[in-house]
PDB file of C-alpha atoms in Angstrom:
ATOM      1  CA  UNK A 500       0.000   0.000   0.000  1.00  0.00           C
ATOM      2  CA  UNK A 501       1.186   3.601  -0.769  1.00  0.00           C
ATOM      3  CA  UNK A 502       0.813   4.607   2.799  1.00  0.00           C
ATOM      4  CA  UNK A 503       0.467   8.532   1.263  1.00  0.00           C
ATOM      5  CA  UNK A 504      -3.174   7.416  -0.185  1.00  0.00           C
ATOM      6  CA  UNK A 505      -5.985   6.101   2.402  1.00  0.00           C
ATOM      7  CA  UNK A 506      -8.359   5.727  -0.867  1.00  0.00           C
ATOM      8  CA  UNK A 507      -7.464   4.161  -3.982  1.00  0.00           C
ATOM      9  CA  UNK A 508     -10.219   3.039  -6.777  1.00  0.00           C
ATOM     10  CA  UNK A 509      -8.878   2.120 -10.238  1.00  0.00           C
ATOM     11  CA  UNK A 510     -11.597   0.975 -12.720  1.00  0.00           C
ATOM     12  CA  UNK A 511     -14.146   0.682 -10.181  1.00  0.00           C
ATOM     13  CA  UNK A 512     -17.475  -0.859 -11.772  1.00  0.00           C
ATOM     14  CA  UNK A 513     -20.578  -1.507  -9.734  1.00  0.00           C
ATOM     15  CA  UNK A 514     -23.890  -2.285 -11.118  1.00  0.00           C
ATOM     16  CA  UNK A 515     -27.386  -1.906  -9.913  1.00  0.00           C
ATOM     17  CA  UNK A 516     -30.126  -2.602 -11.904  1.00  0.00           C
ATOM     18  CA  UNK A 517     -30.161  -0.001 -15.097  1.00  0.00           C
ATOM     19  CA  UNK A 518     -27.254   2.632 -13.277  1.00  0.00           C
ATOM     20  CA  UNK A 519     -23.708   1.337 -13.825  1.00  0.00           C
ATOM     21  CA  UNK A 520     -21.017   3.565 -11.648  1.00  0.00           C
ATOM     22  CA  UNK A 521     -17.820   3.950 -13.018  1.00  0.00           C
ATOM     23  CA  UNK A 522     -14.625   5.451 -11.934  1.00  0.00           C
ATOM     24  CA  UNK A 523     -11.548   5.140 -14.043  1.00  0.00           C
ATOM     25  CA  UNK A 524      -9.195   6.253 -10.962  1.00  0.00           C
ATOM     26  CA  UNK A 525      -9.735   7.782  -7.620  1.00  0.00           C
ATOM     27  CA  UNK A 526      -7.144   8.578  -5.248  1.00  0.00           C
ATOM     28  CA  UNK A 527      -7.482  10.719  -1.915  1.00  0.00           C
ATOM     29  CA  UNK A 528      -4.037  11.153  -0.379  1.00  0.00           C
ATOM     30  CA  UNK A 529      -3.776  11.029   3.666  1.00  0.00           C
ATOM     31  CA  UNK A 530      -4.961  13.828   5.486  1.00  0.00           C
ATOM     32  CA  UNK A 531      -6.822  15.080   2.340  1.00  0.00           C
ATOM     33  CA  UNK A 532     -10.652  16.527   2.714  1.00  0.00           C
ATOM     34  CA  UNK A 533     -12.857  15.759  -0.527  1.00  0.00           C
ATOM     35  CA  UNK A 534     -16.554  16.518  -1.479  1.00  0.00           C
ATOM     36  CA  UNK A 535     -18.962  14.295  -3.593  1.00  0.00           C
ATOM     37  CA  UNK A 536     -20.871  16.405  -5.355  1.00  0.00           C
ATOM     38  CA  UNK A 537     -23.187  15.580  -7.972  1.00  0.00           C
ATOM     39  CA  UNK A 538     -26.771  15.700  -9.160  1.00  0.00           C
ATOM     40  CA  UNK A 539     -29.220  12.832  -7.622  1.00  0.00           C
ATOM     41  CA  UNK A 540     -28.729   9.203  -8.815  1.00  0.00           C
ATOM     42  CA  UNK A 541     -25.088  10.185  -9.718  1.00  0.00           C
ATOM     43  CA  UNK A 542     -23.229   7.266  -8.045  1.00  0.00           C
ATOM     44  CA  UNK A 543     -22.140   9.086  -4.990  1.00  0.00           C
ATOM     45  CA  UNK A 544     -24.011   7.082  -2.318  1.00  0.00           C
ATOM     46  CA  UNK A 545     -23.495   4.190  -4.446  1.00  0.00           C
ATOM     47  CA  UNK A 546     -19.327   5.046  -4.121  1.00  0.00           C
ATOM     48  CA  UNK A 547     -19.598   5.782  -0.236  1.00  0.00           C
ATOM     49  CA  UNK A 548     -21.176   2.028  -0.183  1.00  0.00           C
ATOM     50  CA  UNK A 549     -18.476   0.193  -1.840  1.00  0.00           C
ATOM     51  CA  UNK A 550     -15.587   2.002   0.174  1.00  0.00           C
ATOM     52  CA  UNK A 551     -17.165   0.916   3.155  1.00  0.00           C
ATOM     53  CA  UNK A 552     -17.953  -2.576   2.201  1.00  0.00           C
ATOM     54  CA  UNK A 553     -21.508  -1.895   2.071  1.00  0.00           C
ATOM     55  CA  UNK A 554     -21.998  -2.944  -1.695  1.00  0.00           C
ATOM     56  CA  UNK A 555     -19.908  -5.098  -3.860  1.00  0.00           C
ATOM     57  CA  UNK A 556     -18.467  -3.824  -6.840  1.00  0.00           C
ATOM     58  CA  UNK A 557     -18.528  -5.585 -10.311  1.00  0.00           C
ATOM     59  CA  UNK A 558     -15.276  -5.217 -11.042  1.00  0.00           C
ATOM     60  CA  UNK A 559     -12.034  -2.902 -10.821  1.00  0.00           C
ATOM     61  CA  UNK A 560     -10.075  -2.275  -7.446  1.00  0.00           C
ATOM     62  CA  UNK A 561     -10.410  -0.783  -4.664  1.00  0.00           C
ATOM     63  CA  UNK A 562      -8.650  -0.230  -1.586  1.00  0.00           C
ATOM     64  CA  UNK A 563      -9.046   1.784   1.796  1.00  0.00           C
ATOM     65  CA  UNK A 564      -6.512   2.248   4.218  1.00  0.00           C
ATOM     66  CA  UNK A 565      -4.220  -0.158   2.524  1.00  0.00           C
ATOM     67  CA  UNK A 566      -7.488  -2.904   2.605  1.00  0.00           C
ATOM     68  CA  UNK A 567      -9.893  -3.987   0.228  1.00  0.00           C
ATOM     69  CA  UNK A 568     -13.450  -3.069   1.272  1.00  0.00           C
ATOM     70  CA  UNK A 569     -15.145  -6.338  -0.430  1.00  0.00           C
ATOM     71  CA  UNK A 570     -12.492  -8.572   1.334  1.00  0.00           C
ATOM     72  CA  UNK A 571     -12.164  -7.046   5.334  1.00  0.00           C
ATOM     73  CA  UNK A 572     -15.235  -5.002   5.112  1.00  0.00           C
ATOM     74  CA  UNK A 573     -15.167  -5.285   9.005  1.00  0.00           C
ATOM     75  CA  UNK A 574     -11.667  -3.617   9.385  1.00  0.00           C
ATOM     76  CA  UNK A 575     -12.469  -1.204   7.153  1.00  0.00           C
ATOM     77  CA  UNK A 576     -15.345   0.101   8.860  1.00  0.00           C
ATOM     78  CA  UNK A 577     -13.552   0.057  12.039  1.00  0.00           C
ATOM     79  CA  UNK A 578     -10.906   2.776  10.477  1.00  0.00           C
ATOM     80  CA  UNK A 579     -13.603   5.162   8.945  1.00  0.00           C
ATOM     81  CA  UNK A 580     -16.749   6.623   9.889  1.00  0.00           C
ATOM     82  CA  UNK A 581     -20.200   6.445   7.619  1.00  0.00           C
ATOM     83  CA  UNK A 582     -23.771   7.046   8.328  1.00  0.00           C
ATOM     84  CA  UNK A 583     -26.397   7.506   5.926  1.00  0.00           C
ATOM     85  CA  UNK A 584     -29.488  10.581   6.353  1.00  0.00           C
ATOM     86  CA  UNK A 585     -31.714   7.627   7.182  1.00  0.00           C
ATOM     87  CA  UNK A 586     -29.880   5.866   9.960  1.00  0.00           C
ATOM     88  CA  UNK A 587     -28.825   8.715  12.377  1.00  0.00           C
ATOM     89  CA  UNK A 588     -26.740   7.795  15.144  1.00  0.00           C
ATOM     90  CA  UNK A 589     -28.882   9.330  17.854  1.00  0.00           C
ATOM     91  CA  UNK A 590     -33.103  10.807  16.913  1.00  0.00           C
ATOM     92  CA  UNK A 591     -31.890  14.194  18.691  1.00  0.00           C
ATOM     93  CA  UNK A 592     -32.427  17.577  17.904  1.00  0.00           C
ATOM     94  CA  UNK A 593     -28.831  19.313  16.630  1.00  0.00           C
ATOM     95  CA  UNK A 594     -28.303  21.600  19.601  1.00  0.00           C
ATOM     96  CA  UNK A 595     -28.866  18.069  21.967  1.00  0.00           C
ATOM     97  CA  UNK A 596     -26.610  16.403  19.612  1.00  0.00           C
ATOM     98  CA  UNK A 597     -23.862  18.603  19.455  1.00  0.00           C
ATOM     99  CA  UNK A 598     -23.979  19.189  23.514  1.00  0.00           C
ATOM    100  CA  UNK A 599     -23.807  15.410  23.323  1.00  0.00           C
ATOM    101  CA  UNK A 600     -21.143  14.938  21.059  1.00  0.00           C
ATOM    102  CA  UNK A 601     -19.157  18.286  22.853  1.00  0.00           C
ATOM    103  CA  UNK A 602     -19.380  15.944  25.792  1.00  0.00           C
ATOM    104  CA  UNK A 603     -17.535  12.756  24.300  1.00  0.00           C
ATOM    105  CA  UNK A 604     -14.983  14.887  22.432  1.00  0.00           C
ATOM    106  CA  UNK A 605     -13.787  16.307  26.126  1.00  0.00           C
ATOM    107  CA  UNK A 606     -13.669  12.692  27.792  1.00  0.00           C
TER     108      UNK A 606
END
């Protein structure tokens, strides 16, 4: 593993039903901060997925912290953080959450 690059996709395919995601080559050095952006039913979710081991991919490579996601998708999750808009971690409102969450960030 290039210990310089947490993610690393090269020709990442993954098919669902009619929408095919592809991504000829993705890499996000350590310590870098990058943005999905993209209209709805873009692939973005659908990326987020696979690099977490969520979804299996239909072909290509991909690796995450020097692992493969489809492979250790246990230890992979244990190195990143990922929750969806539709499986919140706690049903708070934000000024409960973020005293909450100011609270374990002092311990």
């Amino acid at each position: 593993m290039d210990t310089d690059t947490w993610i690393t996709c090269r020709d990442l395919r993954v098919r669902r039903e009619a929408f095919t995601l592809e991504v000829p080559e993705l890499l996000v050095p350590k310590g870098e901060v990058v943005g999905l952006v993209g209209p709805n039913g873009a692939g973005k979710t659908t990326l987020l997925e696979v690099l977490c081991g969520l979804r299996h991919r239909t072909g290509g490579t991909v690796r995450v912290v020097g692992l493969d996601p489809g492979r250790a998708p246990g230890r992979v999750r244990a190195r990143v953080g990922y929750m969806t808009d539709d499986l919140p971690l706690w049903d708070l409102k934000l000024d409960k959450l973020l005293e909450r969450l100011k609270e374990m960030l002092q311990s």
